[in-house]
PDB file of N, CA and C in Angstrom:
ATOM      1  N   MET A   3       1.574 -80.144  63.989  1.00  0.00           N
ATOM      2  CA  MET A   3       0.848 -79.813  63.637  1.00  0.00           C
ATOM      3  C   MET A   3      -0.109 -78.954  64.006  1.00  0.00           C
ATOM      4  N   GLN A   4       0.151 -78.530  65.218  1.00  0.00           N
ATOM      5  CA  GLN A   4      -0.935 -77.186  65.548  1.00  0.00           C
ATOM      6  C   GLN A   4      -0.426 -75.932  64.609  1.00  0.00           C
ATOM      7  N   HIS A   5       0.679 -75.603  64.767  1.00  0.00           N
ATOM      8  CA  HIS A   5       1.285 -74.314  63.605  1.00  0.00           C
ATOM      9  C   HIS A   5       0.760 -74.953  62.226  1.00  0.00           C
ATOM     10  N   GLN A   6       0.151 -74.267  61.740  1.00  0.00           N
ATOM     11  CA  GLN A   6      -0.435 -74.206  60.566  1.00  0.00           C
ATOM     12  C   GLN A   6      -0.546 -72.981  59.670  1.00  0.00           C
ATOM     13  N   PHE A   7      -0.635 -73.292  58.488  1.00  0.00           N
ATOM     14  CA  PHE A   7      -0.860 -71.648  57.776  1.00  0.00           C
ATOM     15  C   PHE A   7      -1.720 -70.709  58.107  1.00  0.00           C
ATOM     16  N   PRO A   8      -1.896 -69.517  58.296  1.00  0.00           N
ATOM     17  CA  PRO A   8      -2.637 -68.667  58.546  1.00  0.00           C
ATOM     18  C   PRO A   8      -4.293 -69.292  57.611  1.00  0.00           C
ATOM     19  N   SER A   9      -3.971 -69.571  56.061  1.00  0.00           N
ATOM     20  CA  SER A   9      -4.997 -69.794  55.120  1.00  0.00           C
ATOM     21  C   SER A   9      -6.029 -70.985  55.594  1.00  0.00           C
ATOM     22  N   LEU A  10      -5.081 -71.873  56.170  1.00  0.00           N
ATOM     23  CA  LEU A  10      -5.905 -73.148  56.481  1.00  0.00           C
ATOM     24  C   LEU A  10      -6.828 -72.691  57.413  1.00  0.00           C
ATOM     25  N   THR A  11      -6.420 -71.890  58.672  1.00  0.00           N
ATOM     26  CA  THR A  11      -7.298 -71.487  59.706  1.00  0.00           C
ATOM     27  C   THR A  11      -8.626 -70.876  58.927  1.00  0.00           C
ATOM     28  N   LEU A  12      -8.112 -69.797  58.314  1.00  0.00           N
ATOM     29  CA  LEU A  12      -9.417 -69.113  57.325  1.00  0.00           C
ATOM     30  C   LEU A  12     -10.402 -69.975  56.579  1.00  0.00           C
ATOM     31  N   THR A  13      -9.668 -70.575  55.855  1.00  0.00           N
ATOM     32  CA  THR A  13     -10.458 -71.872  55.223  1.00  0.00           C
ATOM     33  C   THR A  13     -11.232 -72.631  56.099  1.00  0.00           C
ATOM     34  N   THR A  14     -10.821 -72.969  57.263  1.00  0.00           N
ATOM     35  CA  THR A  14     -11.852 -73.668  58.109  1.00  0.00           C
ATOM     36  C   THR A  14     -12.946 -72.865  58.835  1.00  0.00           C
ATOM     37  N   PHE A  15     -12.330 -71.702  59.251  1.00  0.00           N
ATOM     38  CA  PHE A  15     -13.473 -70.689  59.422  1.00  0.00           C
ATOM     39  C   PHE A  15     -14.542 -70.514  58.284  1.00  0.00           C
ATOM     40  N   ILE A  16     -14.186 -70.194  57.605  1.00  0.00           N
ATOM     41  CA  ILE A  16     -15.508 -70.265  56.292  1.00  0.00           C
ATOM     42  C   ILE A  16     -15.959 -71.270  56.318  1.00  0.00           C
ATOM     43  N   LEU A  17     -15.570 -72.548  56.603  1.00  0.00           N
ATOM     44  CA  LEU A  17     -16.459 -73.306  56.033  1.00  0.00           C
ATOM     45  C   LEU A  17     -17.228 -73.986  57.318  1.00  0.00           C
ATOM     46  N   ILE A  18     -17.165 -73.381  58.508  1.00  0.00           N
ATOM     47  CA  ILE A  18     -17.708 -73.778  59.765  1.00  0.00           C
ATOM     48  C   ILE A  18     -18.603 -72.191  59.807  1.00  0.00           C
ATOM     49  N   SER A  19     -17.989 -71.255  58.930  1.00  0.00           N
ATOM     50  CA  SER A  19     -19.037 -70.093  59.439  1.00  0.00           C
ATOM     51  C   SER A  19     -20.827 -70.410  59.454  1.00  0.00           C
ATOM     52  N   PRO A  20     -20.981 -70.981  57.900  1.00  0.00           N
ATOM     53  CA  PRO A  20     -22.835 -71.463  58.132  1.00  0.00           C
ATOM     54  C   PRO A  20     -23.178 -72.088  59.578  1.00  0.00           C
ATOM     55  N   LEU A  21     -22.449 -72.887  59.982  1.00  0.00           N
ATOM     56  CA  LEU A  21     -22.965 -73.704  61.138  1.00  0.00           C
ATOM     57  C   LEU A  21     -22.984 -72.675  62.291  1.00  0.00           C
ATOM     58  N   THR A  22     -22.473 -71.451  62.294  1.00  0.00           N
ATOM     59  CA  THR A  22     -22.279 -70.590  63.372  1.00  0.00           C
ATOM     60  C   THR A  22     -23.905 -69.815  63.260  1.00  0.00           C
ATOM     61  N   PRO A  23     -24.268 -69.550  64.680  1.00  0.00           N
ATOM     62  CA  PRO A  23     -25.393 -68.634  64.630  1.00  0.00           C
ATOM     63  C   PRO A  23     -25.523 -67.206  64.013  1.00  0.00           C
ATOM     64  N   ILE A  24     -26.464 -67.366  63.465  1.00  0.00           N
ATOM     65  CA  ILE A  24     -26.359 -65.809  62.667  1.00  0.00           C
ATOM     66  C   ILE A  24     -25.733 -64.798  63.148  1.00  0.00           C
ATOM     67  N   TYR A  25     -26.058 -64.768  64.308  1.00  0.00           N
ATOM     68  CA  TYR A  25     -25.733 -63.381  65.241  1.00  0.00           C
ATOM     69  C   TYR A  25     -24.426 -63.051  64.988  1.00  0.00           C
ATOM     70  N   LEU A  26     -23.543 -64.251  65.205  1.00  0.00           N
ATOM     71  CA  LEU A  26     -21.898 -64.271  65.032  1.00  0.00           C
ATOM     72  C   LEU A  26     -21.851 -63.793  63.816  1.00  0.00           C
ATOM     73  N   ASN A  27     -22.349 -64.347  62.770  1.00  0.00           N
ATOM     74  CA  ASN A  27     -21.894 -63.865  61.266  1.00  0.00           C
ATOM     75  C   ASN A  27     -22.147 -62.505  61.364  1.00  0.00           C
ATOM     76  N   PHE A  28     -23.304 -61.740  61.741  1.00  0.00           N
ATOM     77  CA  PHE A  28     -23.744 -60.790  61.809  1.00  0.00           C
ATOM     78  C   PHE A  28     -22.802 -59.899  62.426  1.00  0.00           C
ATOM     79  N   LEU A  29     -22.268 -59.936  63.481  1.00  0.00           N
ATOM     80  CA  LEU A  29     -21.336 -59.434  64.087  1.00  0.00           C
ATOM     81  C   LEU A  29     -19.722 -59.189  63.314  1.00  0.00           C
ATOM     82  N   PHE A  30     -19.580 -60.664  62.787  1.00  0.00           N
ATOM     83  CA  PHE A  30     -18.297 -60.489  62.237  1.00  0.00           C
ATOM     84  C   PHE A  30     -18.062 -59.904  60.965  1.00  0.00           C
ATOM     85  N   SER A  31     -19.509 -59.676  60.545  1.00  0.00           N
ATOM     86  CA  SER A  31     -19.464 -58.907  59.021  1.00  0.00           C
ATOM     87  C   SER A  31     -19.686 -57.525  59.383  1.00  0.00           C
ATOM     88  N   VAL A  32     -20.099 -56.960  60.487  1.00  0.00           N
ATOM     89  CA  VAL A  32     -20.226 -55.619  60.957  1.00  0.00           C
ATOM     90  C   VAL A  32     -18.790 -55.254  61.557  1.00  0.00           C
ATOM     91  N   PHE A  33     -18.237 -55.869  62.006  1.00  0.00           N
ATOM     92  CA  PHE A  33     -16.665 -55.779  62.575  1.00  0.00           C
ATOM     93  C   PHE A  33     -15.696 -55.681  60.971  1.00  0.00           C
ATOM     94  N   ILE A  34     -16.179 -56.486  59.876  1.00  0.00           N
ATOM     95  CA  ILE A  34     -15.316 -56.014  58.463  1.00  0.00           C
ATOM     96  C   ILE A  34     -15.710 -55.239  58.185  1.00  0.00           C
ATOM     97  N   LEU A  35     -16.761 -54.689  58.078  1.00  0.00           N
ATOM     98  CA  LEU A  35     -17.133 -53.375  57.819  1.00  0.00           C
ATOM     99  C   LEU A  35     -16.898 -52.207  58.188  1.00  0.00           C
ATOM    100  N   LEU A  36     -16.318 -52.096  59.587  1.00  0.00           N
ATOM    101  CA  LEU A  36     -15.984 -51.147  60.569  1.00  0.00           C
ATOM    102  C   LEU A  36     -14.745 -50.985  60.259  1.00  0.00           C
ATOM    103  N   LEU A  37     -13.632 -52.132  59.913  1.00  0.00           N
ATOM    104  CA  LEU A  37     -12.438 -52.292  59.798  1.00  0.00           C
ATOM    105  C   LEU A  37     -12.255 -51.603  57.994  1.00  0.00           C
ATOM    106  N   CYS A  38     -12.750 -52.018  57.266  1.00  0.00           N
ATOM    107  CA  CYS A  38     -12.661 -51.289  55.918  1.00  0.00           C
ATOM    108  C   CYS A  38     -12.827 -49.904  56.082  1.00  0.00           C
ATOM    109  N   PHE A  39     -14.361 -49.378  56.849  1.00  0.00           N
ATOM    110  CA  PHE A  39     -14.406 -47.965  57.073  1.00  0.00           C
ATOM    111  C   PHE A  39     -13.008 -47.497  57.670  1.00  0.00           C
ATOM    112  N   PHE A  40     -12.876 -48.047  58.421  1.00  0.00           N
ATOM    113  CA  PHE A  40     -11.524 -47.126  59.382  1.00  0.00           C
ATOM    114  C   PHE A  40     -10.195 -47.387  58.403  1.00  0.00           C
ATOM    115  N   PHE A  41     -10.282 -48.030  57.630  1.00  0.00           N
ATOM    116  CA  PHE A  41      -8.555 -48.199  57.097  1.00  0.00           C
ATOM    117  C   PHE A  41      -8.904 -47.303  55.914  1.00  0.00           C
ATOM    118  N   TYR A  42     -10.207 -47.075  55.393  1.00  0.00           N
ATOM    119  CA  TYR A  42     -10.537 -46.199  54.305  1.00  0.00           C
ATOM    120  C   TYR A  42     -10.340 -44.399  54.868  1.00  0.00           C
ATOM    121  N   TYR A  43     -11.202 -44.704  55.773  1.00  0.00           N
ATOM    122  CA  TYR A  43     -11.091 -42.878  56.589  1.00  0.00           C
ATOM    123  C   TYR A  43      -9.310 -42.597  56.953  1.00  0.00           C
ATOM    124  N   SER A  44      -8.797 -43.278  56.844  1.00  0.00           N
ATOM    125  CA  SER A  44      -7.341 -43.356  57.853  1.00  0.00           C
ATOM    126  C   SER A  44      -6.360 -43.287  56.702  1.00  0.00           C
ATOM    127  N   THR A  45      -6.537 -43.636  55.243  1.00  0.00           N
ATOM    128  CA  THR A  45      -5.758 -43.666  54.497  1.00  0.00           C
ATOM    129  C   THR A  45      -6.243 -41.829  53.673  1.00  0.00           C
ATOM    130  N   LYS A  46      -7.634 -41.495  53.303  1.00  0.00           N
ATOM    131  CA  LYS A  46      -8.129 -40.539  53.211  1.00  0.00           C
ATOM    132  C   LYS A  46      -7.588 -39.686  54.333  1.00  0.00           C
ATOM    133  N   ASP A  47      -7.322 -39.260  55.374  1.00  0.00           N
ATOM    134  CA  ASP A  47      -6.384 -38.371  56.027  1.00  0.00           C
ATOM    135  C   ASP A  47      -5.125 -38.520  55.651  1.00  0.00           C
ATOM    136  N   VAL A  48      -4.663 -39.479  55.298  1.00  0.00           N
ATOM    137  CA  VAL A  48      -2.969 -39.264  55.124  1.00  0.00           C
ATOM    138  C   VAL A  48      -3.058 -38.931  53.725  1.00  0.00           C
ATOM    139  N   ARG A  49      -3.943 -39.119  52.698  1.00  0.00           N
ATOM    140  CA  ARG A  49      -3.855 -38.352  51.293  1.00  0.00           C
ATOM    141  C   ARG A  49      -3.934 -36.694  52.210  1.00  0.00           C
ATOM    142  N   LYS A  50      -4.630 -36.444  52.547  1.00  0.00           N
ATOM    143  CA  LYS A  50      -5.466 -35.215  52.749  1.00  0.00           C
ATOM    144  C   LYS A  50      -3.896 -34.536  53.567  1.00  0.00           C
ATOM    145  N   SER A  51      -3.682 -34.945  54.316  1.00  0.00           N
ATOM    146  CA  SER A  51      -2.091 -34.601  55.083  1.00  0.00           C
ATOM    147  C   SER A  51      -1.363 -34.438  53.740  1.00  0.00           C
ATOM    148  N   LEU A  52      -1.270 -35.558  53.097  1.00  0.00           N
ATOM    149  CA  LEU A  52       0.207 -35.441  52.358  1.00  0.00           C
ATOM    150  C   LEU A  52      -0.179 -34.173  51.105  1.00  0.00           C
ATOM    151  N   CYS A  53      -1.507 -33.781  50.977  1.00  0.00           N
ATOM    152  CA  CYS A  53      -1.599 -32.848  50.131  1.00  0.00           C
ATOM    153  C   CYS A  53      -1.349 -31.462  50.606  1.00  0.00           C
ATOM    154  N   ILE A  54      -1.177 -31.653  52.053  1.00  0.00           N
ATOM    155  CA  ILE A  54      -0.803 -30.273  52.700  1.00  0.00           C
ATOM    156  C   ILE A  54       0.599 -30.229  52.615  1.00  0.00           C
TER     157      ILE A  54
END
């Protein structure tokens, strides 16, 4: 029972998320934004190096 699908954990987190303190949600969203920015920047660099 402990080994479940990651989607179930994600759904549980999404359901629990509104119950957590606001600063935790804020930190999580900032973390996601930083990840998105990092991936965007890395793909941009990869494209640049591929063009060269």
